[in-house]
Coordinates of C-alpha atoms (C1' of nucleotides) in Angstrom, one line a residue:
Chain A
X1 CA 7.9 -2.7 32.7
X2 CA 7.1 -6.1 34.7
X3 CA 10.7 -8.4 34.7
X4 CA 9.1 -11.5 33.0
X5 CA 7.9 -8.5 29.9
X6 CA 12.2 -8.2 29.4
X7 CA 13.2 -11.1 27.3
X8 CA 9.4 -10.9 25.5
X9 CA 10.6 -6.9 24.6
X10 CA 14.6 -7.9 23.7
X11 CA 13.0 -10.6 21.2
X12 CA 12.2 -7.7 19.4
X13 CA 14.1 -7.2 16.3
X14 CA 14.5 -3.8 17.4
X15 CA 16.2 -4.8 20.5
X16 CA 18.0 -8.0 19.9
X17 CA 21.6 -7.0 19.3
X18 CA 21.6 -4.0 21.3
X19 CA 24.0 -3.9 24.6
X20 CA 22.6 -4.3 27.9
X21 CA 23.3 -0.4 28.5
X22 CA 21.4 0.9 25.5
X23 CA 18.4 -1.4 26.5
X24 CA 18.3 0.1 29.9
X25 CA 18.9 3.6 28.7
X26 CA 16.0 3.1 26.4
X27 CA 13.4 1.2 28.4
X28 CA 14.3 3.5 31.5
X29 CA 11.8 5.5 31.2
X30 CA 9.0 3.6 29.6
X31 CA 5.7 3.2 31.6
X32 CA 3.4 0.1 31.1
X33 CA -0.4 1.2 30.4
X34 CA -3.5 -1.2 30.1
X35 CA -5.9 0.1 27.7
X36 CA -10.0 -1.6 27.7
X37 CA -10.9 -3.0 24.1
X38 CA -12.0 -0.2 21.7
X39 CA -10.2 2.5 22.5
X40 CA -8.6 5.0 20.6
X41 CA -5.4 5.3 21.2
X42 CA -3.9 7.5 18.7
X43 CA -6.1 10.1 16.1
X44 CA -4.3 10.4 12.4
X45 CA -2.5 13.5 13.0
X46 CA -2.0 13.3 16.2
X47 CA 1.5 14.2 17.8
X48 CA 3.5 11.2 18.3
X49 CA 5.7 11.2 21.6
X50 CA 6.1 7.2 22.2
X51 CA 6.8 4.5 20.3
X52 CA 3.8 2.0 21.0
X53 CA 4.6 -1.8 22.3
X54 CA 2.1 -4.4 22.3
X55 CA 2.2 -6.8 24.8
X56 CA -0.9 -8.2 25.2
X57 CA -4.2 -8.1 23.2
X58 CA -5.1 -6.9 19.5
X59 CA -4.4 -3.1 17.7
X60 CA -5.5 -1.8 14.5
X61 CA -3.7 0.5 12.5
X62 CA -6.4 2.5 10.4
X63 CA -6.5 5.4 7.9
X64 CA -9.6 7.7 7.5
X65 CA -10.5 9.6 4.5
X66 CA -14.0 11.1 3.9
X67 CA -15.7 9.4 6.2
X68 CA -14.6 5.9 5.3
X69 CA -11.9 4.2 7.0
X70 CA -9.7 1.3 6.3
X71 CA -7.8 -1.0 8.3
X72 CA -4.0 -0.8 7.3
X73 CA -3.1 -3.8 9.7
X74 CA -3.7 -5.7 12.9
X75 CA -1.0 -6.1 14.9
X76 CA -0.6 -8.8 17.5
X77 CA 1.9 -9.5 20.3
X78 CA 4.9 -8.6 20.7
X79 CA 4.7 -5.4 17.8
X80 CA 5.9 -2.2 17.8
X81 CA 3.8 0.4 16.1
X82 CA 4.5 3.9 15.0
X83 CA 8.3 3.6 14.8
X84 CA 8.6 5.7 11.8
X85 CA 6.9 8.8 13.3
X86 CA 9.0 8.3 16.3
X87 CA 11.9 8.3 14.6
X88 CA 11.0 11.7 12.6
X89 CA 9.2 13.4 15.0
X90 CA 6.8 13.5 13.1
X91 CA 3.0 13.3 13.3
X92 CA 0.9 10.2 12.8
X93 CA 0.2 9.3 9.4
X94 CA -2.3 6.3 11.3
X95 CA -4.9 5.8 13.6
X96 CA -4.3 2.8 16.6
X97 CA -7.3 1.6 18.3
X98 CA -7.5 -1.3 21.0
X99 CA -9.6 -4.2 19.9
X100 CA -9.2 -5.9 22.6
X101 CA -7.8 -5.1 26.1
X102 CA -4.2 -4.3 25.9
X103 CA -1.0 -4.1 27.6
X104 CA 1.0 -1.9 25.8
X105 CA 4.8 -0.3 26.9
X106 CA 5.3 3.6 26.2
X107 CA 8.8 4.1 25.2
X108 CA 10.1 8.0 25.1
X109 CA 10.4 9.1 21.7
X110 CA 13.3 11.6 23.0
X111 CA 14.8 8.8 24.2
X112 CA 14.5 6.4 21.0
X113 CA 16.3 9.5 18.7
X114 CA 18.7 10.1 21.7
X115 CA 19.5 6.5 21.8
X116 CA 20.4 6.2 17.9
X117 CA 22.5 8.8 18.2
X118 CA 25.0 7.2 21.0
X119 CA 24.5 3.7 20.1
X120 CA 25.3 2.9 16.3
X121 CA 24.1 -0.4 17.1
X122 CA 20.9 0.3 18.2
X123 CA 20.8 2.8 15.0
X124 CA 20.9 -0.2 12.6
X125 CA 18.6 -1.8 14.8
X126 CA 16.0 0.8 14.5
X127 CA 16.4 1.0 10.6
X128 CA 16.4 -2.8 10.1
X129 CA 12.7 -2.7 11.4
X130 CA 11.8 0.1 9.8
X131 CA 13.1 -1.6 6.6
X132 CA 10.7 -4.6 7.7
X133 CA 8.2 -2.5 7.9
X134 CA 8.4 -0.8 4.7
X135 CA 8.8 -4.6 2.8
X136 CA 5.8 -5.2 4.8
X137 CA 3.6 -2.2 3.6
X138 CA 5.2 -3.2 0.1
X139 CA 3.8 -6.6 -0.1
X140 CA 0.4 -5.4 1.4
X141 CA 0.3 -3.0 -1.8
X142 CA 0.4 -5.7 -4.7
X143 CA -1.6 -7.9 -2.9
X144 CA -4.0 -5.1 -2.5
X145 CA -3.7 -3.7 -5.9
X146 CA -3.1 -7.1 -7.6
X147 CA -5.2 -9.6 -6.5
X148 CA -8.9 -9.9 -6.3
X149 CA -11.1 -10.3 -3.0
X150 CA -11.1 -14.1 -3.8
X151 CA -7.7 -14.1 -4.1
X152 CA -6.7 -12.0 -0.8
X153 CA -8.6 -14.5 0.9
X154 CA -7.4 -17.4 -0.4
X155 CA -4.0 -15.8 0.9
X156 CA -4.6 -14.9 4.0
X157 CA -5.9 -18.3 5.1
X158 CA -2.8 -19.9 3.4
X159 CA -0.2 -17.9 5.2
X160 CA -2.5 -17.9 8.3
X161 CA -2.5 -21.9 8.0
X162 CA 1.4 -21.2 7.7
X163 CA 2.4 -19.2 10.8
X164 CA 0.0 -21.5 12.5
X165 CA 1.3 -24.9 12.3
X166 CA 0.5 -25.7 9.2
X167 CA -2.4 -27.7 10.5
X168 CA -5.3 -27.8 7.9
X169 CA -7.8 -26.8 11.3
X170 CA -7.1 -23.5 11.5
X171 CA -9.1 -20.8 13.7
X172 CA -9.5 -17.3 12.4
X173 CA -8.0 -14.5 14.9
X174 CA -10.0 -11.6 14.3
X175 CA -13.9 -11.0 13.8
X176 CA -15.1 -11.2 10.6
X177 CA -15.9 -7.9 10.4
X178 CA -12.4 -6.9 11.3
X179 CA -11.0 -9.3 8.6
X180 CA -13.0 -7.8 5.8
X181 CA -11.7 -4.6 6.8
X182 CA -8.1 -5.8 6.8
X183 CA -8.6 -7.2 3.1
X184 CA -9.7 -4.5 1.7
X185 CA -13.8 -5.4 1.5
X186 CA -17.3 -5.2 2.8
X187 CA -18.1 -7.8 5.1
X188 CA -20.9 -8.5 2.9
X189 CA -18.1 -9.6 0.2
X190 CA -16.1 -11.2 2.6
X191 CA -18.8 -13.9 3.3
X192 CA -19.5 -14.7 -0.2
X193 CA -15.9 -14.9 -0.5
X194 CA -16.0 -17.9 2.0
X195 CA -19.4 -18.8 -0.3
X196 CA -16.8 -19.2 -3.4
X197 CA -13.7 -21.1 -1.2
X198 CA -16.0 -23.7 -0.3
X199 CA -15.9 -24.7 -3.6
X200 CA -12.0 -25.0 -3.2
X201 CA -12.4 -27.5 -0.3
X202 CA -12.8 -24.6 2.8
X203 CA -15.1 -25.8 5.2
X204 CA -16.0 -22.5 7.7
X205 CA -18.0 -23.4 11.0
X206 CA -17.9 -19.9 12.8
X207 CA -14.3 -18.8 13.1
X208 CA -13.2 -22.4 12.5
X209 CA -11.9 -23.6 8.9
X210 CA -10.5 -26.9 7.9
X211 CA -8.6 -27.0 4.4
X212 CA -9.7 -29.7 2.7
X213 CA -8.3 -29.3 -0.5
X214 CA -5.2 -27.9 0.0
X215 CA -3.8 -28.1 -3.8
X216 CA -6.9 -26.9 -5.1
X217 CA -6.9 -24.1 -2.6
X218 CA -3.3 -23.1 -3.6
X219 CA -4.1 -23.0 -7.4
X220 CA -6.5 -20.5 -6.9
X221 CA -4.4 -18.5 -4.5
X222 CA -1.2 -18.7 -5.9
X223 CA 1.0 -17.8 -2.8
X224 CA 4.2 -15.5 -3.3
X225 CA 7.2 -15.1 -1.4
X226 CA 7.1 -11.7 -2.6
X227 CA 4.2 -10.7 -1.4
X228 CA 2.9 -13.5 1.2
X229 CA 5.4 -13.9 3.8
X230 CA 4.9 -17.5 5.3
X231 CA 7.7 -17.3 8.0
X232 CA 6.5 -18.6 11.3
X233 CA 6.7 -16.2 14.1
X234 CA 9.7 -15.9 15.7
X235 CA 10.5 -17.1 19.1
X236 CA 11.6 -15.9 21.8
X237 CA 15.6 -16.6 21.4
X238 CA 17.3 -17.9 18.5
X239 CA 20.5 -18.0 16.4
X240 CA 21.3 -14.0 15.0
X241 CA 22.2 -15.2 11.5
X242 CA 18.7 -16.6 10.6
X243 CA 17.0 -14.4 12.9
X244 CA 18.2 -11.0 10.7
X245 CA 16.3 -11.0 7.9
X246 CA 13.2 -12.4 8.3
X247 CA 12.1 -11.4 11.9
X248 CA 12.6 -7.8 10.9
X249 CA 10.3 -8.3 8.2
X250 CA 7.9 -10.1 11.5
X251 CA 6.2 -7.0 11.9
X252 CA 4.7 -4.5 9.8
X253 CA 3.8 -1.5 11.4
X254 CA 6.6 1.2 11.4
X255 CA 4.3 4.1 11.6
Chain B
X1 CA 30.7 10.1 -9.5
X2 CA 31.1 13.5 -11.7
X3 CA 32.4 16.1 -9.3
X4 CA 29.2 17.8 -10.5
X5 CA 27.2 15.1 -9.0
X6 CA 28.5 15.4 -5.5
X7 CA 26.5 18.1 -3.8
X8 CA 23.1 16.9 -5.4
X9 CA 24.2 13.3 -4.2
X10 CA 24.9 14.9 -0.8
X11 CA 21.4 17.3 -0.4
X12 CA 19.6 13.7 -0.2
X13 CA 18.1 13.2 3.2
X14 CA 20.2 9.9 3.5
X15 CA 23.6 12.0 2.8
X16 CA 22.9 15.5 4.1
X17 CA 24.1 15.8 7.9
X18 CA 26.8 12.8 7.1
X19 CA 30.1 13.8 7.8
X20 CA 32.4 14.3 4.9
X21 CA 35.2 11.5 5.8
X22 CA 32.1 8.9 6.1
X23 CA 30.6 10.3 3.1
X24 CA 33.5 9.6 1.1
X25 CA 33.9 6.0 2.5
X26 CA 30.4 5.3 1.7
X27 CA 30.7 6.4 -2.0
X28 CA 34.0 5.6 -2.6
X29 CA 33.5 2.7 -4.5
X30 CA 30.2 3.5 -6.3
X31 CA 30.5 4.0 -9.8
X32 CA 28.2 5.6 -12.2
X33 CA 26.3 3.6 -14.8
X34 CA 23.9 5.0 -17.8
X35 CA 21.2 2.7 -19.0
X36 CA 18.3 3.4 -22.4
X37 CA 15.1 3.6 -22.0
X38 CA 13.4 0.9 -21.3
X39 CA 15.8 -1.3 -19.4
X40 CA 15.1 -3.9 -16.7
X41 CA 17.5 -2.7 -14.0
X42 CA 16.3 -5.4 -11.0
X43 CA 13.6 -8.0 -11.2
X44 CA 11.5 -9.1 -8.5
X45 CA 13.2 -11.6 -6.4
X46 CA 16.8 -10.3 -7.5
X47 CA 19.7 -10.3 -4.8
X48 CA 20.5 -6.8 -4.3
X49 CA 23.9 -5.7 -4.1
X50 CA 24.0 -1.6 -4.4
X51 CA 22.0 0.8 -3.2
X52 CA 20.1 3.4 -6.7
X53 CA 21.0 6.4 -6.8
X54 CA 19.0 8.2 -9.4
X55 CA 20.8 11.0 -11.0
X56 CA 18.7 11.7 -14.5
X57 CA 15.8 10.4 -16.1
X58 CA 13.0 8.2 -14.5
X59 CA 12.4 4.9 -13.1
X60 CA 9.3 2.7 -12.7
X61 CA 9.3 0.5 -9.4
X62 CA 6.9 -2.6 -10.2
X63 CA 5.1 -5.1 -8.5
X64 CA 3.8 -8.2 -10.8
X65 CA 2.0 -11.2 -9.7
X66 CA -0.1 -13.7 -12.1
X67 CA 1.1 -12.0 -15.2
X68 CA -0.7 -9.1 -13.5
X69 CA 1.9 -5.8 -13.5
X70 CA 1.2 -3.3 -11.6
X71 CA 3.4 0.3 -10.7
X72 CA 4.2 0.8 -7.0
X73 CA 6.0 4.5 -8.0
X74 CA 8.0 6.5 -10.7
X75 CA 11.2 8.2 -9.3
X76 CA 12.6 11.3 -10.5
X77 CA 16.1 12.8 -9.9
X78 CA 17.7 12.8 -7.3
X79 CA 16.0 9.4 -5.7
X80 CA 17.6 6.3 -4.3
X81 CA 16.0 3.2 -4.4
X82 CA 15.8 -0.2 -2.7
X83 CA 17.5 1.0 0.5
X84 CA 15.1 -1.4 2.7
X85 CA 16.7 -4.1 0.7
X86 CA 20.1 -3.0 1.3
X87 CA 20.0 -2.6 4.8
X88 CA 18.3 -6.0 5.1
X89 CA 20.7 -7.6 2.7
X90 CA 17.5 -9.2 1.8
X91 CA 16.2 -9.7 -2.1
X92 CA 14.4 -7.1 -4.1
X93 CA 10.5 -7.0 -3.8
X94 CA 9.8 -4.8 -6.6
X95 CA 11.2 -4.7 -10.0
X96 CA 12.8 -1.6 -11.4
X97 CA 12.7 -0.4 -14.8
X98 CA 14.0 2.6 -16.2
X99 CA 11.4 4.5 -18.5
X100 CA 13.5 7.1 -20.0
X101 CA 17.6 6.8 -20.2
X102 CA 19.0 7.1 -16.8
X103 CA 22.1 8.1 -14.9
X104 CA 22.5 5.8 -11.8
X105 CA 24.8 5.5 -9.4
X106 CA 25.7 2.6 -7.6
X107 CA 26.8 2.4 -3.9
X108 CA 28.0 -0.8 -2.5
X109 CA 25.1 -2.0 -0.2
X110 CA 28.3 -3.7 1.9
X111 CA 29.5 -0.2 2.3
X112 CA 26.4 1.5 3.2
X113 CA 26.1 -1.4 6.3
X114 CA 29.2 -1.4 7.1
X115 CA 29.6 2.4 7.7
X116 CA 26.1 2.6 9.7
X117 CA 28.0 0.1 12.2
X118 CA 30.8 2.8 11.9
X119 CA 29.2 6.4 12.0
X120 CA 25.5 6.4 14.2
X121 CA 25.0 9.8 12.6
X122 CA 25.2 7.8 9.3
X123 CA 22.7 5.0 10.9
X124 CA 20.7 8.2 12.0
X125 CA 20.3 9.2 8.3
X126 CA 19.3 5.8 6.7
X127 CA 16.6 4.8 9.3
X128 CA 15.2 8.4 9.0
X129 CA 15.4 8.0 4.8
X130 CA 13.4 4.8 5.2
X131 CA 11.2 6.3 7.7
X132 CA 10.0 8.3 5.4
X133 CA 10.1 5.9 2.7
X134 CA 7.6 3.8 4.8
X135 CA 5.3 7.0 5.1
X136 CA 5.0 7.4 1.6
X137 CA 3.9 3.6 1.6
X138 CA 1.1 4.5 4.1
X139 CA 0.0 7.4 1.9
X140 CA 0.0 5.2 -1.2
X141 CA -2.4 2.8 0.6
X142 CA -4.7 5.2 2.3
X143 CA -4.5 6.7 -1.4
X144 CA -5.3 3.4 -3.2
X145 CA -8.0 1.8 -0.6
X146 CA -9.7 4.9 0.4
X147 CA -10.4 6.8 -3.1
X148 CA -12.1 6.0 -6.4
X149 CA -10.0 6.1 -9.5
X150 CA -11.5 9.8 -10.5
X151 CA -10.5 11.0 -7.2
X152 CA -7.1 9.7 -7.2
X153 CA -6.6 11.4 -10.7
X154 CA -8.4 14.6 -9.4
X155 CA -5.4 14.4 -5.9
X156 CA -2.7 13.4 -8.2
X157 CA -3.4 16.5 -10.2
X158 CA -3.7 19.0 -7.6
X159 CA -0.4 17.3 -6.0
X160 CA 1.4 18.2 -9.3
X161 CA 0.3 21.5 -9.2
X162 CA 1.5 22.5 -5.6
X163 CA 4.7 20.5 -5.9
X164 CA 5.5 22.4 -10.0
X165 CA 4.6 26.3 -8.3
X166 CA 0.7 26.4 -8.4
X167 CA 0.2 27.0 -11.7
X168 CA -2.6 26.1 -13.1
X169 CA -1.0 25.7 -16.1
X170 CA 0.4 21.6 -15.7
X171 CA 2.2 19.6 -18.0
X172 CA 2.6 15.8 -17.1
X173 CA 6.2 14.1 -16.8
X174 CA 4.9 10.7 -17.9
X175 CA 2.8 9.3 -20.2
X176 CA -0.5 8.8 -19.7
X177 CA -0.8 4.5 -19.8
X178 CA 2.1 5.4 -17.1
X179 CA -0.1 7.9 -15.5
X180 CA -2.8 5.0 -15.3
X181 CA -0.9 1.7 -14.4
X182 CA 0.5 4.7 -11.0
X183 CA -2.8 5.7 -10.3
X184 CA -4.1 2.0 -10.3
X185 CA -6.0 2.2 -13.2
X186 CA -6.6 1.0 -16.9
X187 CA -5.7 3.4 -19.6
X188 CA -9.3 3.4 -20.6
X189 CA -10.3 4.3 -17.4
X190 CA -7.9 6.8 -17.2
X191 CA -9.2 8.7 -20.2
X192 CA -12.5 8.3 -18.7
X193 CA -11.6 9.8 -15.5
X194 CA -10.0 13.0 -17.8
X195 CA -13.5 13.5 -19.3
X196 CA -15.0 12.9 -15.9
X197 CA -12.9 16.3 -14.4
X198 CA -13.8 18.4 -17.4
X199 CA -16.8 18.8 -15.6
X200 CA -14.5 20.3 -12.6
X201 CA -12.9 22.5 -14.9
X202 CA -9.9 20.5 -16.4
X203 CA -9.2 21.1 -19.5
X204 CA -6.5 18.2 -21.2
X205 CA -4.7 18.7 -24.6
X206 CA -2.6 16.4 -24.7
X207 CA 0.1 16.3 -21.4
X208 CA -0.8 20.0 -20.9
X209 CA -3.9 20.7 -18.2
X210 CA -5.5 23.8 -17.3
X211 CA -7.3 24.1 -14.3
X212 CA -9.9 26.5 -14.8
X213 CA -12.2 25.9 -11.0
X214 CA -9.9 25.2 -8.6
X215 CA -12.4 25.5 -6.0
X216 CA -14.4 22.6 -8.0
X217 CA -11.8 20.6 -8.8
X218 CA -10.7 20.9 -4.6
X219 CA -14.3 19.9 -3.5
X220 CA -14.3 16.8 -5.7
X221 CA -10.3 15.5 -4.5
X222 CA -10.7 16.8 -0.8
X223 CA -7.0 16.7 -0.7
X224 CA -6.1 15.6 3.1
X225 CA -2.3 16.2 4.2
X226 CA -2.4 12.8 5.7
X227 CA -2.4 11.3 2.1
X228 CA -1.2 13.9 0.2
X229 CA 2.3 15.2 0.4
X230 CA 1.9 18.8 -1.3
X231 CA 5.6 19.3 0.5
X232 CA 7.8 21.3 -2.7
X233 CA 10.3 19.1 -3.8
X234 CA 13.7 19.9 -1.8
X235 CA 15.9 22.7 -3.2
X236 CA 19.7 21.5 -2.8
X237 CA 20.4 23.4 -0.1
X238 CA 18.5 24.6 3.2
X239 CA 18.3 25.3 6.8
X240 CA 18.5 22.1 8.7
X241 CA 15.4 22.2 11.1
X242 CA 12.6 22.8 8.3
X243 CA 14.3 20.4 6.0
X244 CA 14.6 17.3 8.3
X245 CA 11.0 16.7 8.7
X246 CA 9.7 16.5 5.3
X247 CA 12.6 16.2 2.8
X248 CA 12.7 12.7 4.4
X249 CA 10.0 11.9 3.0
X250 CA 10.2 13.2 -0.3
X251 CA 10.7 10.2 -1.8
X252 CA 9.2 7.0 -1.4
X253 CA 11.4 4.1 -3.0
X254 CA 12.9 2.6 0.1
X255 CA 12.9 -0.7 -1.5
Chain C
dC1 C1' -38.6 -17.4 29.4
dG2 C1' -38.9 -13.5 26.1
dC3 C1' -36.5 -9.8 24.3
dG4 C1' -33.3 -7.0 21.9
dC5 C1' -28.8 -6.6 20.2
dG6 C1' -24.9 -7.6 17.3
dG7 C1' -22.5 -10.3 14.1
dC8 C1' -23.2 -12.8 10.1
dT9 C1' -25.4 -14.3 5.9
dT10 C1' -28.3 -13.9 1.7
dG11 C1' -30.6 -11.6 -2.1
dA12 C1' -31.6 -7.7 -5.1
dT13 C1' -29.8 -3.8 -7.1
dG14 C1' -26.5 -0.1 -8.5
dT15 C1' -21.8 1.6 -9.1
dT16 C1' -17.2 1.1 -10.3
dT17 C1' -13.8 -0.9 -12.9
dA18 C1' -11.9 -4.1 -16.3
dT19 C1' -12.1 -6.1 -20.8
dC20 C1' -12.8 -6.4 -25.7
dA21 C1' -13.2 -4.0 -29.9
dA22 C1' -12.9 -0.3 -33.0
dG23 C1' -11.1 4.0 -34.7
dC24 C1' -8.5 8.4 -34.6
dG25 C1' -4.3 10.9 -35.1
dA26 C1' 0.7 11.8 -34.6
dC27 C1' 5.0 10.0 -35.7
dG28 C1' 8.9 7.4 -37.8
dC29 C1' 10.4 5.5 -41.9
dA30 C1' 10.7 3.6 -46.4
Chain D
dT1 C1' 4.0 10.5 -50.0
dG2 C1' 2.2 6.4 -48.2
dC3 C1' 2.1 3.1 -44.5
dG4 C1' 2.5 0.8 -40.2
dT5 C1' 3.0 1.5 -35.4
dC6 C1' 1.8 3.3 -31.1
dG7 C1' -0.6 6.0 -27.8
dC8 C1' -4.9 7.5 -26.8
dT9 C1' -9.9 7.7 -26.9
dT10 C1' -14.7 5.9 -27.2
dG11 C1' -18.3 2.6 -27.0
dA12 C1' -20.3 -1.9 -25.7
dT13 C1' -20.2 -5.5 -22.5
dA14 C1' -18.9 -8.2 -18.5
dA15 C1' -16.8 -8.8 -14.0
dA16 C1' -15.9 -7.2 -9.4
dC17 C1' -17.5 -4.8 -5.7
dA18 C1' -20.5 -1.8 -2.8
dT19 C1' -25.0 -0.8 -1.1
dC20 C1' -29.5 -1.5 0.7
dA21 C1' -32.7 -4.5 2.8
dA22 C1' -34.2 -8.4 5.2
dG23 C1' -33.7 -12.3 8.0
dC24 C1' -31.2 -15.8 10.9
dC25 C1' -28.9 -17.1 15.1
dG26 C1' -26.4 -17.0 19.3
dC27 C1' -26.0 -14.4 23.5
dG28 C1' -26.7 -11.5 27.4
dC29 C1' -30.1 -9.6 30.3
dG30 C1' -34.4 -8.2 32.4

DNA sequence: CGCGCGGCTTGATGTTTATCAAGCGACGCA
DNA sequence: TGCGTCGCTTGATAAACATCAAGCCGCGCG
């Protein structure tokens, strides 16, 4: 691991309260890899030996079934991903792919589960994110199976507008294609989805928006803090007792 | 607790390779609780305070949005639910509701934190109960996103089978508008999708199916273990090695 | 420059799913 | 025994969403 990727890694919910000695003990072994953009890093199924951390650049999480595939979430820096496999040895239940070019830390898996065991800090650590995660996959399930395509849109540009600065210019991070996939549509739908919004005041130049309408934007969407989760992104060091609950729930990709 | 309750409370994957001195400190305080049918035991939003412990009868966990309701899972004895909750201290996401009368019992979420800080074999258990809970989350999704409503009924169906003994003679534990608001579906659509699989050989009278083509009704579901858990459901005692993997993820309420 | 490619949009059409309405049949209860 | 309720089914209709096809536009490249 390069020395300036430390405090980025130790930001991690996972590893925030956890003694110098664990840290080292787990990271010891970890190896840094650059992947190119498109690449495939893990097939569902596949044999899971390392927990994933991404550093730098864009992965998808994706499931496969009959020939169709669906994007289960996009994870951006800094993210773990298939904790939960790590933790049960267990196969992947997802496929990862680079979108972009990465940098991404291996950690042992051996060395995760060894770890839990000796440190009962770094145990609660561990199941703290998982329990993120899980919340996570939770609200992505009722806004998936309670909201229309309108809707999930309407969402996603409200709580993007809300980890971004709450600025009403806000730039879209992923290709369109890739954010139809994420909600849960065709990117066919997904444009006349932006068609309907500009009705509700949402100009779109490219990847660009600007909110012009915010309340009439929010009627439609009705946000929920228990489903959208509007909490900014955590920096890098900050008091524990806010930090607890919400940056666990930062990242949504257990595995 | 009933002394008769004990050793199905401790062949959970959350309780089973705890020691029995942390065992006791964990439960020591819960207490049991019956409630009807019918009962709103957590709504959305709720602080949570003790980890579920489902003993008898069957719970609906709900998600509801927009006067919109929807089922996230039904659990069946011997469940907990809401763990993710607990060991976040965090509020509930999901309601809980019990459909039929219900044992429950209660464990102080204080206690179950405080003795992951105490015992790491403890911590070990939780983050691998909620490891799993989170994979049955990913299932669900892939499940939802990736089939059509006949071919979620067609899985479901052929999931019942292998996890009642592989008979093709099936009765349904809930009712059918149940059945429906689970599989993400109208009522009316649900029916449908029944008349739909006659052609594939399923024959319905009332909550009892036959399944008379297997082999057609397997063609139309393509059942794929990375969606569908066709895992038996955990006897109360067995060997260690087989059991970790899987009974883990048994159930799929972490909360 | 001209060309092809890929991402995006738009329109026409078909499938899937929800909604509304009506009716059937089992059950509890007076 | 009669009656209302409730779960379930069926049909008609509408909304949501996917698919197919065509075309636009920006961009890299020969």
């Amino acid at each position: 691991m390069r020395s300036h990727d430390v405090p980025r890694v130790r930001a991690l919910p996972m590893f925030m309260n956890v003694s110098e000695e664990t840290f080292a003990r787990v990271t010891g072994a970890a190896h840094l890899q650059k992947f190119p953009a498109n690449t495939q890093l893990l097939l569902e199924g596949d044999n899971v030996d390392f927990l994933y951390v991404l550093l730098d650049g864009q992965v998808e999480l994706q499931g496969t079934w009959n020939d169709k595939e669906t994007t289960l979430t996009i994870l951006r820096p800094v993210s773990t991903f298939i904790l939960a496999a790590v933790v049960l040895d267990a196969n992947a239940l997802m496929g990862a792919r680079t979108i972009e070019r990465c940098d991404i830390l291996m950690i042992s898996g051996h060395s995760i589960r060894q770890n839990m065991a000796e440190d009962p800090l770094f145990g609660i650590a561990v199941a703290r994110e998982l329990a993120g995660c899980y919340r996570g996959l939770v609200r992505t399930i009722k806004n998936q199976k309670l909201r229309s395509g309108v809707e999930r849109l309407a969402n996603y540009i409200l709580t993007l507008r809300a980890k971004t600065g709450a600025s009403d210019l806000i730039h879209l991070p992923h290709e369109k294609r890739v954010l139809a996939a994420l909600l849960g549509m065709t990117p066919e739908n997904l444009s006349r989805a932006f068609a309907t919004l500009q009705a509700y005041g949402v100009d779109v130049i490219g990847a660009d928006l600007r909110i012009c309408k915010l309340r009439d934007l929010e009627r439609l969407a009705k946000p929920d803090p228990l489903i959208d989760n509007h909490a900014p992104p955590a920096p890098d060091i900050r008091a524990e007792a806010d930090a607890e609950i919400w940056a666990a729930e930062r990242i949504r990709a257990g595995g």
